[in-house]
Amino acid sequence: MHEMVPDNPYLLMTPGPLSTSKSVRHAMLRDWCTWDDDYQNIVQNIRTRLVALATHSSEDYTAVLMQGSGSFAVEATLSTVIAADQKVLIVSNGAYGQRMVQMAQVLHLGHLVYQLAETQPPAPAELAQILDANPDITHVALVHCETTTGMLNPLAECAQVVNARDKVLIVDAMSSFGGIPLDVDDLGIDFLISSANKCIQGVPGFGFVIARRAELEKCEGQARSLCLDLYDQWIQMDTSGKWRFTSPTHVVRAFLQALDELAAKGGIASRNARYVKNQALLVEGMNKLGFKTLLKRKHQSPIITSFLYPEPNFDFNAFYDLVKESGFVLYPGKISQADTFRVGNIGEVYPEDIRELLSVIGDIRH
Ligand SMILES: *Cc1c(COP(=O)(O)O)cnc(C)c1O
C-alpha cells in the first residue's frame, strides 16, 4: 500500500510524473556542488547502472543523461544521430510517434512516416515493405509503449525487420523502460530513450539515452542544436562526470535513490510483475463496473489503460473531481477516434491501491 503521507493528498494514476516513494523525495533534501567528486560519482554511478539495466554486454553501450523532460532527450537523439544526407522512418500510432514527426519537421531531418491509426499496431511485414521500397532510409524510430492509448507496440518483431536490413534503430521506451524487461543488445537497439520520472520512479527533470557506442561515435558535429547535442553531452560526461550546463542536482540524487529501491525490490522483473498485477486487477474491476477498454487485450501494455466513456453523456470532469476527492487522480484521454480517459498503474502504486480505487469508483457509479 502506498504511504499515506500528508504532503501527498492523492495518488497519481497517470503516466508520469508518477507517485514516488517518500525516501525518493527525501533524497532531495540536500544541496550538491556539480563540480565536486561527490556529485560526479553519483552521475557516473547512475550511468553505469542504467547500462547494466538495459543490456547484458555493457562494453558496447553507454548512457547519456540530458536535462529537461523526456521529449528533450528524444529531440536530442533525433537531432544528433541523423546526418544531413540520412533519412529516418518514423512509426507513428499515437501522440508520441507524432511528436517525433514534428521534431523531424522542425529539425529539417530527412524523414518518412509509417502512419497508423491510434488503435492499430505496426505490422512487421508492412514495415519490411516500406524499408525495402525506400533503400535511402538509414534509421527507424519507434515508440515502445504508446502512452497515448496504452498500446504496447511489437518491438521485438519490428526490431528484427530493422536489424535484418542493417538500419539504425531508435526506440522511445519512455514509459516502458524499468517496467517491462528488455535487452537492447538482444533487440539490436542502437538508441533507447527514457526519463527519470517514469518506471524507474524518480522525479521529473532529466531524460537519458542508452546508446551503442559505435553509433554515437559517428555523430560528432551533427546536432542541429547547441544544448541538445547528445554527442557533446556524452563526451563531456564520459570524461569528467560533468553535464555541460547546470544539471538538476536534486533530481539526480533522487534518481540514484530510485535505482537503489528498484534493485532492493527485486529489479525490473519484479516491478513488471507488480505493474502487470495492477493492470489486470484494474481492468477486471473496471469491466465489472461497466467500463470497457479501448484496446484489445493482446495490444494492451501493463503501464496505462484507456477506458471508453461508459455512456455518451458521461461527464469525465465531474467524475474526475469525485475520484480526486477520494485520493486518486486520473488522466484524460488523448485520442481523436473515441471518448476515453486513462488510468496509469505505474509508480509507487500497489494492488491494494487499485482495489481501493475500484471501490471509490464503484461508490461513485452506484
Ligand atoms: C512521457 C513520454 C514521453 C516524454 O514526455 P515528456 O512530457 O517530454 O516527459 C515521450 N514518449 C512517451 C511514449 C512517453 O510516455
mmCIF file of C-alpha atoms and ligand atoms in Angstrom:
data_model
loop_
_atom_site.group_PDB
_atom_site.id
_atom_site.type_symbol
_atom_site.label_atom_id
_atom_site.label_comp_id
_atom_site.label_asym_id
_atom_site.label_seq_id
_atom_site.Cartn_x
_atom_site.Cartn_y
_atom_site.Cartn_z
ATOM 1 C CA MET A 1 0.000 0.000 0.000
ATOM 2 C CA HIS A 2 1.289 3.456 -0.758
ATOM 3 C CA GLU A 3 2.330 5.640 2.125
ATOM 4 C CA MET A 4 -0.391 7.903 3.410
ATOM 5 C CA VAL A 5 1.741 10.989 3.634
ATOM 6 C CA PRO A 6 0.055 14.265 4.437
ATOM 7 C CA ASP A 7 2.061 16.164 1.804
ATOM 8 C CA ASN A 8 0.556 13.996 -0.957
ATOM 9 C CA PRO A 9 -3.217 14.398 -0.903
ATOM 10 C CA TYR A 10 -3.706 11.929 -3.755
ATOM 11 C CA LEU A 11 -2.056 9.107 -5.630
ATOM 12 C CA LEU A 12 -1.173 9.757 -9.277
ATOM 13 C CA MET A 13 -2.856 7.211 -11.564
ATOM 14 C CA THR A 14 -1.102 8.834 -14.510
ATOM 15 C CA PRO A 15 1.660 8.010 -16.997
ATOM 16 C CA GLY A 16 4.213 10.292 -15.324
ATOM 17 C CA PRO A 17 5.235 12.126 -13.344
ATOM 18 C CA LEU A 18 4.268 9.326 -11.008
ATOM 19 C CA SER A 19 3.767 8.846 -7.324
ATOM 20 C CA THR A 20 7.207 8.313 -5.826
ATOM 21 C CA SER A 21 8.311 6.819 -2.533
ATOM 22 C CA LYS A 22 8.847 9.075 0.419
ATOM 23 C CA SER A 23 12.504 8.029 0.522
ATOM 24 C CA VAL A 24 12.994 9.150 -3.103
ATOM 25 C CA ARG A 25 11.519 12.533 -2.276
ATOM 26 C CA HIS A 26 13.552 12.694 0.910
ATOM 27 C CA ALA A 27 16.789 12.183 -1.052
ATOM 28 C CA MET A 28 16.297 15.697 -2.467
ATOM 29 C CA LEU A 29 16.766 17.413 0.883
ATOM 30 C CA ARG A 30 20.356 18.435 0.444
ATOM 31 C CA ASP A 31 22.363 20.521 -1.986
ATOM 32 C CA TRP A 32 25.208 19.429 -4.251
ATOM 33 C CA CYS A 33 28.140 21.080 -5.930
ATOM 34 C CA THR A 34 28.179 19.977 -9.568
ATOM 35 C CA TRP A 35 31.939 20.424 -9.674
ATOM 36 C CA ASP A 36 32.679 18.136 -6.725
ATOM 37 C CA ASP A 37 33.613 14.442 -6.988
ATOM 38 C CA ASP A 38 30.772 13.509 -4.634
ATOM 39 C CA TYR A 39 28.251 14.597 -7.223
ATOM 40 C CA GLN A 40 30.147 13.444 -10.286
ATOM 41 C CA ASN A 41 30.447 9.969 -8.763
ATOM 42 C CA ILE A 42 26.674 9.870 -8.455
ATOM 43 C CA VAL A 43 26.339 10.752 -12.125
ATOM 44 C CA GLN A 44 28.792 8.039 -13.197
ATOM 45 C CA ASN A 45 27.165 5.516 -10.908
ATOM 46 C CA ILE A 46 23.770 6.241 -12.472
ATOM 47 C CA ARG A 47 25.171 5.906 -15.999
ATOM 48 C CA THR A 48 26.806 2.578 -15.240
ATOM 49 C CA ARG A 49 23.684 1.213 -13.621
ATOM 50 C CA LEU A 50 21.414 2.309 -16.456
ATOM 51 C CA VAL A 51 23.597 0.467 -18.951
ATOM 52 C CA ALA A 52 23.570 -2.605 -16.697
ATOM 53 C CA LEU A 53 19.763 -2.491 -16.502
ATOM 54 C CA ALA A 54 19.379 -2.225 -20.269
ATOM 55 C CA THR A 55 21.925 -4.655 -21.615
ATOM 56 C CA HIS A 56 23.985 -7.763 -20.916
ATOM 57 C CA SER A 57 27.190 -6.679 -22.720
ATOM 58 C CA SER A 58 27.802 -3.334 -21.131
ATOM 59 C CA GLU A 59 31.020 -2.505 -23.022
ATOM 60 C CA ASP A 60 29.145 -1.853 -26.261
ATOM 61 C CA TYR A 61 26.758 0.678 -24.714
ATOM 62 C CA THR A 62 26.961 3.946 -22.852
ATOM 63 C CA ALA A 63 24.397 6.172 -21.141
ATOM 64 C CA VAL A 64 23.972 9.900 -21.645
ATOM 65 C CA LEU A 65 21.806 11.999 -19.343
ATOM 66 C CA MET A 66 20.094 15.113 -20.723
ATOM 67 C CA GLN A 67 18.389 17.978 -18.883
ATOM 68 C CA GLY A 68 14.686 18.509 -19.478
ATOM 69 C CA SER A 69 11.682 16.232 -19.799
ATOM 70 C CA GLY A 70 11.688 13.041 -21.857
ATOM 71 C CA SER A 71 10.907 14.863 -25.101
ATOM 72 C CA PHE A 72 14.151 16.821 -24.786
ATOM 73 C CA ALA A 73 16.067 13.540 -24.820
ATOM 74 C CA VAL A 74 14.091 12.331 -27.852
ATOM 75 C CA GLU A 75 14.787 15.579 -29.675
ATOM 76 C CA ALA A 76 18.475 15.482 -28.690
ATOM 77 C CA THR A 77 18.720 11.980 -30.122
ATOM 78 C CA LEU A 78 16.961 12.722 -33.412
ATOM 79 C CA SER A 79 18.848 15.984 -33.766
ATOM 80 C CA THR A 80 22.235 14.366 -33.186
ATOM 81 C CA VAL A 81 22.168 10.941 -34.791
ATOM 82 C CA ILE A 82 20.624 11.567 -38.205
ATOM 83 C CA ALA A 83 23.152 13.137 -40.566
ATOM 84 C CA ALA A 84 22.238 15.650 -43.259
ATOM 85 C CA ASP A 85 22.209 13.014 -46.002
ATOM 86 C CA GLN A 86 20.327 10.401 -43.986
ATOM 87 C CA LYS A 87 16.650 9.575 -43.590
ATOM 88 C CA VAL A 88 14.592 8.279 -40.674
ATOM 89 C CA LEU A 89 11.401 6.246 -40.915
ATOM 90 C CA ILE A 90 9.124 7.223 -38.038
ATOM 91 C CA VAL A 91 6.489 4.716 -36.983
ATOM 92 C CA SER A 92 3.516 6.653 -35.650
ATOM 93 C CA ASN A 93 0.383 5.338 -33.983
ATOM 94 C CA GLY A 94 -0.104 7.971 -31.334
ATOM 95 C CA ALA A 95 0.864 11.360 -29.959
ATOM 96 C CA TYR A 96 4.444 10.369 -29.155
ATOM 97 C CA GLY A 97 5.131 8.994 -32.628
ATOM 98 C CA GLN A 98 3.551 12.182 -33.969
ATOM 99 C CA ARG A 99 5.803 14.279 -31.740
ATOM 100 C CA MET A 100 8.852 12.677 -33.369
ATOM 101 C CA VAL A 101 7.410 13.596 -36.765
ATOM 102 C CA GLN A 102 7.063 17.215 -35.599
ATOM 103 C CA MET A 103 10.658 17.164 -34.372
ATOM 104 C CA ALA A 104 11.834 15.837 -37.733
ATOM 105 C CA GLN A 105 9.966 18.685 -39.444
ATOM 106 C CA VAL A 106 11.356 21.391 -37.165
ATOM 107 C CA LEU A 107 14.891 19.999 -37.432
ATOM 108 C CA HIS A 108 14.588 19.531 -41.225
ATOM 109 C CA LEU A 109 15.538 15.872 -40.989
ATOM 110 C CA GLY A 110 15.085 13.611 -43.959
ATOM 111 C CA HIS A 111 12.118 11.526 -42.880
ATOM 112 C CA LEU A 112 9.244 9.319 -43.913
ATOM 113 C CA VAL A 113 6.252 8.407 -41.754
ATOM 114 C CA TYR A 114 4.693 4.964 -41.373
ATOM 115 C CA GLN A 115 1.315 6.285 -40.245
ATOM 116 C CA LEU A 116 -1.165 4.064 -38.467
ATOM 117 C CA ALA A 117 -4.430 4.600 -36.637
ATOM 118 C CA GLU A 118 -4.158 5.042 -32.899
ATOM 119 C CA THR A 119 -5.646 1.622 -32.220
ATOM 120 C CA GLN A 120 -3.528 -0.168 -34.797
ATOM 121 C CA PRO A 121 -0.085 -1.644 -34.046
ATOM 122 C CA PRO A 122 2.629 -1.522 -36.724
ATOM 123 C CA ALA A 123 2.737 -4.672 -38.856
ATOM 124 C CA PRO A 124 6.260 -6.081 -39.238
ATOM 125 C CA ALA A 125 5.570 -7.214 -42.819
ATOM 126 C CA GLU A 126 4.389 -3.725 -43.780
ATOM 127 C CA LEU A 127 7.430 -2.199 -42.087
ATOM 128 C CA ALA A 128 9.638 -4.526 -44.148
ATOM 129 C CA GLN A 129 7.853 -3.476 -47.336
ATOM 130 C CA ILE A 130 8.366 0.215 -46.602
ATOM 131 C CA LEU A 131 12.061 -0.295 -45.855
ATOM 132 C CA ASP A 132 12.550 -2.372 -48.996
ATOM 133 C CA ALA A 133 10.774 0.207 -51.144
ATOM 134 C CA ASN A 134 12.865 3.056 -49.673
ATOM 135 C CA PRO A 135 16.501 1.963 -49.586
ATOM 136 C CA ASP A 136 17.592 5.512 -48.694
ATOM 137 C CA ILE A 137 16.176 5.069 -45.177
ATOM 138 C CA THR A 138 19.044 4.767 -42.700
ATOM 139 C CA HIS A 139 17.230 4.923 -39.340
ATOM 140 C CA VAL A 140 13.935 3.700 -37.884
ATOM 141 C CA ALA A 141 12.307 5.385 -34.867
ATOM 142 C CA LEU A 142 9.608 3.569 -32.923
ATOM 143 C CA VAL A 143 7.693 4.124 -29.693
ATOM 144 C CA HIS A 144 7.622 1.016 -27.474
ATOM 145 C CA CYS A 145 4.657 1.685 -25.204
ATOM 146 C CA GLU A 146 2.451 4.319 -26.910
ATOM 147 C CA THR A 147 1.269 6.078 -23.788
ATOM 148 C CA THR A 148 -1.429 7.854 -25.836
ATOM 149 C CA THR A 149 -3.541 4.707 -25.804
ATOM 150 C CA GLY A 150 -1.537 2.276 -23.664
ATOM 151 C CA MET A 151 -0.627 0.152 -26.667
ATOM 152 C CA LEU A 152 2.485 -1.976 -26.432
ATOM 153 C CA ASN A 153 3.941 -1.930 -29.932
ATOM 154 C CA PRO A 154 5.534 -5.186 -31.179
ATOM 155 C CA LEU A 155 9.113 -4.112 -30.515
ATOM 156 C CA ALA A 156 10.874 -7.452 -30.957
ATOM 157 C CA GLU A 157 9.171 -8.196 -34.291
ATOM 158 C CA CYS A 158 9.842 -4.690 -35.638
ATOM 159 C CA ALA A 159 13.436 -4.759 -34.386
ATOM 160 C CA GLN A 160 14.041 -7.994 -36.260
ATOM 161 C CA VAL A 161 12.895 -6.392 -39.519
ATOM 162 C CA VAL A 162 15.067 -3.316 -38.904
ATOM 163 C CA ASN A 163 18.132 -5.328 -37.873
ATOM 164 C CA ALA A 164 17.866 -7.624 -40.886
ATOM 165 C CA ARG A 165 18.189 -4.539 -43.106
ATOM 166 C CA ASP A 166 21.017 -3.013 -41.093
ATOM 167 C CA LYS A 167 19.208 0.188 -40.192
ATOM 168 C CA VAL A 168 19.920 2.153 -37.030
ATOM 169 C CA LEU A 169 17.123 1.563 -34.508
ATOM 170 C CA ILE A 170 15.913 4.347 -32.195
ATOM 171 C CA VAL A 171 13.335 3.382 -29.555
ATOM 172 C CA ASP A 172 11.282 5.739 -27.407
ATOM 173 C CA ALA A 173 10.930 3.442 -24.389
ATOM 174 C CA MET A 174 9.994 6.364 -22.184
ATOM 175 C CA SER A 175 7.045 4.761 -20.440
ATOM 176 C CA SER A 176 8.266 1.144 -20.521
ATOM 177 C CA PHE A 177 11.947 1.128 -19.540
ATOM 178 C CA GLY A 178 12.245 -0.132 -15.974
ATOM 179 C CA GLY A 179 8.712 -1.526 -16.015
ATOM 180 C CA ILE A 180 8.976 -4.038 -18.855
ATOM 181 C CA PRO A 181 12.067 -6.247 -19.211
ATOM 182 C CA LEU A 182 14.016 -5.577 -22.407
ATOM 183 C CA ASP A 183 17.595 -6.071 -23.531
ATOM 184 C CA VAL A 184 18.914 -3.513 -26.005
ATOM 185 C CA ASP A 185 21.633 -5.897 -27.101
ATOM 186 C CA ASP A 186 19.342 -8.800 -27.913
ATOM 187 C CA LEU A 187 16.899 -6.463 -29.642
ATOM 188 C CA GLY A 188 19.634 -4.740 -31.636
ATOM 189 C CA ILE A 189 18.576 -1.303 -30.395
ATOM 190 C CA ASP A 190 21.094 1.457 -31.087
ATOM 191 C CA PHE A 191 19.469 4.284 -29.097
ATOM 192 C CA LEU A 192 16.927 3.730 -26.326
ATOM 193 C CA ILE A 193 15.373 6.779 -24.693
ATOM 194 C CA SER A 194 13.623 7.102 -21.348
ATOM 195 C CA SER A 195 13.339 9.583 -18.492
ATOM 196 C CA ALA A 196 13.727 9.934 -14.740
ATOM 197 C CA ASN A 197 10.048 10.190 -13.879
ATOM 198 C CA LYS A 198 8.609 7.061 -15.456
ATOM 199 C CA CYS A 199 9.126 3.422 -14.462
ATOM 200 C CA ILE A 200 12.401 3.936 -12.586
ATOM 201 C CA GLN A 201 10.150 6.027 -10.305
ATOM 202 C CA GLY A 202 12.290 9.114 -9.907
ATOM 203 C CA VAL A 203 11.106 12.716 -10.063
ATOM 204 C CA PRO A 204 10.994 14.763 -13.293
ATOM 205 C CA GLY A 205 13.962 16.780 -14.543
ATOM 206 C CA PHE A 206 16.054 14.773 -16.983
ATOM 207 C CA GLY A 207 15.931 12.124 -19.683
ATOM 208 C CA PHE A 208 18.537 9.558 -20.649
ATOM 209 C CA VAL A 209 19.693 7.693 -23.721
ATOM 210 C CA ILE A 210 21.255 4.233 -23.720
ATOM 211 C CA ALA A 211 23.411 4.419 -26.840
ATOM 212 C CA ARG A 212 25.508 1.962 -28.782
ATOM 213 C CA ARG A 213 28.990 3.498 -28.554
ATOM 214 C CA ALA A 214 29.918 2.627 -32.129
ATOM 215 C CA GLU A 215 26.887 4.559 -33.421
ATOM 216 C CA LEU A 216 27.198 7.561 -31.098
ATOM 217 C CA GLU A 217 30.863 7.916 -32.052
ATOM 218 C CA LYS A 218 29.773 8.732 -35.610
ATOM 219 C CA CYS A 219 27.703 11.733 -34.533
ATOM 220 C CA GLU A 220 30.233 14.461 -33.811
ATOM 221 C CA GLY A 221 29.178 17.864 -35.111
ATOM 222 C CA GLN A 222 25.821 16.680 -36.431
ATOM 223 C CA ALA A 223 23.432 18.177 -33.872
ATOM 224 C CA ARG A 224 21.138 20.987 -35.044
ATOM 225 C CA SER A 225 21.140 22.397 -31.513
ATOM 226 C CA LEU A 226 23.817 23.507 -29.090
ATOM 227 C CA CYS A 227 22.057 22.480 -25.884
ATOM 228 C CA LEU A 228 20.533 19.271 -27.242
ATOM 229 C CA ASP A 229 23.790 17.913 -28.652
ATOM 230 C CA LEU A 230 23.816 14.326 -27.417
ATOM 231 C CA TYR A 231 27.342 13.711 -28.681
ATOM 232 C CA ASP A 232 28.925 16.687 -26.909
ATOM 233 C CA GLN A 233 26.999 15.917 -23.734
ATOM 234 C CA TRP A 234 28.363 12.370 -23.887
ATOM 235 C CA ILE A 235 31.983 13.379 -24.448
ATOM 236 C CA GLN A 236 31.912 15.795 -21.529
ATOM 237 C CA MET A 237 30.058 13.410 -19.235
ATOM 238 C CA ASP A 238 32.279 10.492 -20.119
ATOM 239 C CA THR A 239 35.492 12.326 -19.388
ATOM 240 C CA SER A 240 34.510 14.147 -16.212
ATOM 241 C CA GLY A 241 31.076 13.107 -14.988
ATOM 242 C CA LYS A 242 30.006 16.680 -15.722
ATOM 243 C CA TRP A 243 26.945 17.784 -17.601
ATOM 244 C CA ARG A 244 27.792 20.613 -19.981
ATOM 245 C CA PHE A 245 25.338 23.007 -18.386
ATOM 246 C CA THR A 246 23.648 23.159 -14.965
ATOM 247 C CA SER A 247 22.160 19.808 -14.071
ATOM 248 C CA PRO A 248 19.119 19.125 -11.884
ATOM 249 C CA THR A 249 21.203 18.015 -8.893
ATOM 250 C CA HIS A 250 18.368 17.161 -6.512
ATOM 251 C CA VAL A 251 16.585 15.197 -9.205
ATOM 252 C CA VAL A 252 19.776 13.305 -9.991
ATOM 253 C CA ARG A 253 20.290 12.368 -6.347
ATOM 254 C CA ALA A 254 16.660 11.250 -6.070
ATOM 255 C CA PHE A 255 17.124 9.136 -9.198
ATOM 256 C CA LEU A 256 20.030 7.287 -7.587
ATOM 257 C CA GLN A 257 17.755 6.547 -4.636
ATOM 258 C CA ALA A 258 15.086 5.296 -7.044
ATOM 259 C CA LEU A 259 17.649 2.973 -8.683
ATOM 260 C CA ASP A 260 18.640 1.652 -5.242
ATOM 261 C CA GLU A 261 15.000 0.954 -4.428
ATOM 262 C CA LEU A 262 14.406 -0.734 -7.777
ATOM 263 C CA ALA A 263 17.332 -3.078 -7.067
ATOM 264 C CA ALA A 264 16.328 -3.681 -3.439
ATOM 265 C CA LYS A 265 12.837 -4.657 -4.521
ATOM 266 C CA GLY A 266 13.949 -7.300 -6.995
ATOM 267 C CA GLY A 267 14.741 -5.285 -10.120
ATOM 268 C CA ILE A 268 12.784 -4.877 -13.333
ATOM 269 C CA ALA A 269 11.275 -8.385 -13.345
ATOM 270 C CA SER A 270 9.583 -7.875 -10.017
ATOM 271 C CA ARG A 271 8.496 -4.331 -10.838
ATOM 272 C CA ASN A 272 6.987 -5.678 -14.041
ATOM 273 C CA ALA A 273 5.113 -8.350 -12.063
ATOM 274 C CA ARG A 274 3.614 -5.657 -9.815
ATOM 275 C CA TYR A 275 2.567 -3.497 -12.775
ATOM 276 C CA VAL A 276 1.068 -6.493 -14.590
ATOM 277 C CA LYS A 277 -0.932 -7.374 -11.497
ATOM 278 C CA ASN A 278 -2.050 -3.752 -11.012
ATOM 279 C CA GLN A 279 -3.215 -3.523 -14.602
ATOM 280 C CA ALA A 280 -5.023 -6.881 -14.586
ATOM 281 C CA LEU A 281 -6.870 -6.004 -11.371
ATOM 282 C CA LEU A 282 -7.765 -2.611 -12.767
ATOM 283 C CA VAL A 283 -9.277 -3.942 -15.986
ATOM 284 C CA GLU A 284 -11.116 -6.769 -14.281
ATOM 285 C CA GLY A 285 -12.612 -4.372 -11.732
ATOM 286 C CA MET A 286 -13.443 -1.658 -14.249
ATOM 287 C CA ASN A 287 -15.151 -4.186 -16.529
ATOM 288 C CA LYS A 288 -17.362 -5.224 -13.623
ATOM 289 C CA LEU A 289 -18.250 -1.558 -13.108
ATOM 290 C CA GLY A 290 -19.274 -1.213 -16.757
ATOM 291 C CA PHE A 291 -16.149 0.376 -18.249
ATOM 292 C CA LYS A 292 -14.712 -1.167 -21.416
ATOM 293 C CA THR A 293 -11.129 -0.827 -22.631
ATOM 294 C CA LEU A 294 -10.278 0.917 -25.892
ATOM 295 C CA LEU A 295 -7.704 -1.679 -26.909
ATOM 296 C CA LYS A 296 -7.834 -5.407 -27.419
ATOM 297 C CA ARG A 297 -6.157 -7.238 -24.598
ATOM 298 C CA LYS A 298 -3.323 -8.547 -26.788
ATOM 299 C CA HIS A 299 -2.231 -4.972 -27.617
ATOM 300 C CA GLN A 300 -2.545 -3.630 -24.086
ATOM 301 C CA SER A 301 0.550 -2.662 -22.050
ATOM 302 C CA PRO A 302 0.826 -3.154 -18.284
ATOM 303 C CA ILE A 303 1.531 0.594 -17.955
ATOM 304 C CA ILE A 304 -1.601 2.606 -18.695
ATOM 305 C CA THR A 305 -5.103 1.720 -19.871
ATOM 306 C CA SER A 306 -7.612 3.714 -21.938
ATOM 307 C CA PHE A 307 -11.240 3.264 -20.952
ATOM 308 C CA LEU A 308 -14.164 4.232 -23.147
ATOM 309 C CA TYR A 309 -16.760 6.545 -21.670
ATOM 310 C CA PRO A 310 -19.443 4.246 -20.212
ATOM 311 C CA GLU A 311 -22.276 6.289 -21.736
ATOM 312 C CA PRO A 312 -22.405 9.039 -24.387
ATOM 313 C CA ASN A 313 -23.169 11.863 -21.925
ATOM 314 C CA PHE A 314 -20.532 10.731 -19.379
ATOM 315 C CA ASP A 315 -19.194 13.784 -17.544
ATOM 316 C CA PHE A 316 -15.487 12.994 -17.138
ATOM 317 C CA ASN A 317 -14.660 16.231 -15.325
ATOM 318 C CA ALA A 318 -17.263 15.648 -12.635
ATOM 319 C CA PHE A 319 -16.150 12.020 -12.313
ATOM 320 C CA TYR A 320 -12.514 13.128 -12.098
ATOM 321 C CA ASP A 321 -13.309 15.575 -9.285
ATOM 322 C CA LEU A 322 -15.113 12.945 -7.228
ATOM 323 C CA VAL A 323 -12.310 10.422 -7.673
ATOM 324 C CA LYS A 324 -9.780 13.097 -6.746
ATOM 325 C CA GLU A 325 -11.644 13.950 -3.552
ATOM 326 C CA SER A 326 -11.221 10.301 -2.586
ATOM 327 C CA GLY A 327 -7.468 10.331 -3.098
ATOM 328 C CA PHE A 328 -6.703 9.418 -6.724
ATOM 329 C CA VAL A 329 -6.120 11.451 -9.857
ATOM 330 C CA LEU A 330 -6.952 10.011 -13.275
ATOM 331 C CA TYR A 331 -5.802 11.156 -16.711
ATOM 332 C CA PRO A 332 -7.883 12.459 -19.593
ATOM 333 C CA GLY A 333 -7.900 10.667 -22.955
ATOM 334 C CA LYS A 334 -5.708 11.816 -25.788
ATOM 335 C CA ILE A 335 -7.148 10.265 -28.903
ATOM 336 C CA SER A 336 -9.424 11.603 -31.566
ATOM 337 C CA GLN A 337 -11.318 8.449 -32.527
ATOM 338 C CA ALA A 338 -13.207 7.822 -29.289
ATOM 339 C CA ASP A 339 -14.096 9.417 -25.956
ATOM 340 C CA THR A 340 -11.738 7.902 -23.434
ATOM 341 C CA PHE A 341 -9.960 8.537 -20.192
ATOM 342 C CA ARG A 342 -6.810 6.863 -18.977
ATOM 343 C CA VAL A 343 -5.702 5.194 -15.790
ATOM 344 C CA GLY A 344 -1.995 4.643 -15.216
ATOM 345 C CA ASN A 345 -0.848 1.941 -12.840
ATOM 346 C CA ILE A 346 2.894 2.618 -12.627
ATOM 347 C CA GLY A 347 4.853 4.346 -9.875
ATOM 348 C CA GLU A 348 4.514 3.726 -6.158
ATOM 349 C CA VAL A 349 1.127 2.065 -6.685
ATOM 350 C CA TYR A 350 0.251 -1.376 -5.354
ATOM 351 C CA PRO A 351 -2.602 -3.863 -5.856
ATOM 352 C CA GLU A 352 -4.185 -2.629 -2.591
ATOM 353 C CA ASP A 353 -4.302 0.856 -4.095
ATOM 354 C CA ILE A 354 -6.014 -0.462 -7.221
ATOM 355 C CA ARG A 355 -8.612 -2.238 -5.081
ATOM 356 C CA GLU A 356 -9.200 0.985 -3.162
ATOM 357 C CA LEU A 357 -9.549 2.960 -6.401
ATOM 358 C CA LEU A 358 -12.080 0.434 -7.709
ATOM 359 C CA SER A 359 -14.101 0.693 -4.564
ATOM 360 C CA VAL A 360 -14.088 4.507 -4.839
ATOM 361 C CA ILE A 361 -15.240 4.327 -8.462
ATOM 362 C CA GLY A 362 -17.856 1.721 -7.533
ATOM 363 C CA ASP A 363 -19.303 4.052 -4.897
ATOM 364 C CA ILE A 364 -19.372 6.975 -7.317
ATOM 365 C CA ARG A 365 -21.138 4.967 -10.027
ATOM 366 C CA HIS A 366 -23.820 3.455 -7.781
HETATM 367 C C1 LIG B 1 6.212 10.517 -21.230
HETATM 368 C C2 LIG B 1 6.559 10.167 -22.626
HETATM 369 C C3 LIG B 1 7.414 10.973 -23.413
HETATM 370 C C4 LIG B 1 8.013 12.257 -22.910
HETATM 371 O O1 LIG B 1 7.092 13.157 -22.500
HETATM 372 P P1 LIG B 1 7.585 14.430 -21.665
HETATM 373 O O2 LIG B 1 6.322 15.127 -21.343
HETATM 374 O O3 LIG B 1 8.502 15.199 -22.506
HETATM 375 O O4 LIG B 1 8.301 13.865 -20.462
HETATM 376 C C5 LIG B 1 7.757 10.530 -24.664
HETATM 377 N N1 LIG B 1 7.294 9.370 -25.151
HETATM 378 C C6 LIG B 1 6.466 8.582 -24.450
HETATM 379 C C7 LIG B 1 5.991 7.303 -25.059
HETATM 380 C C8 LIG B 1 6.064 8.953 -23.164
HETATM 381 O O5 LIG B 1 5.245 8.150 -22.456
#
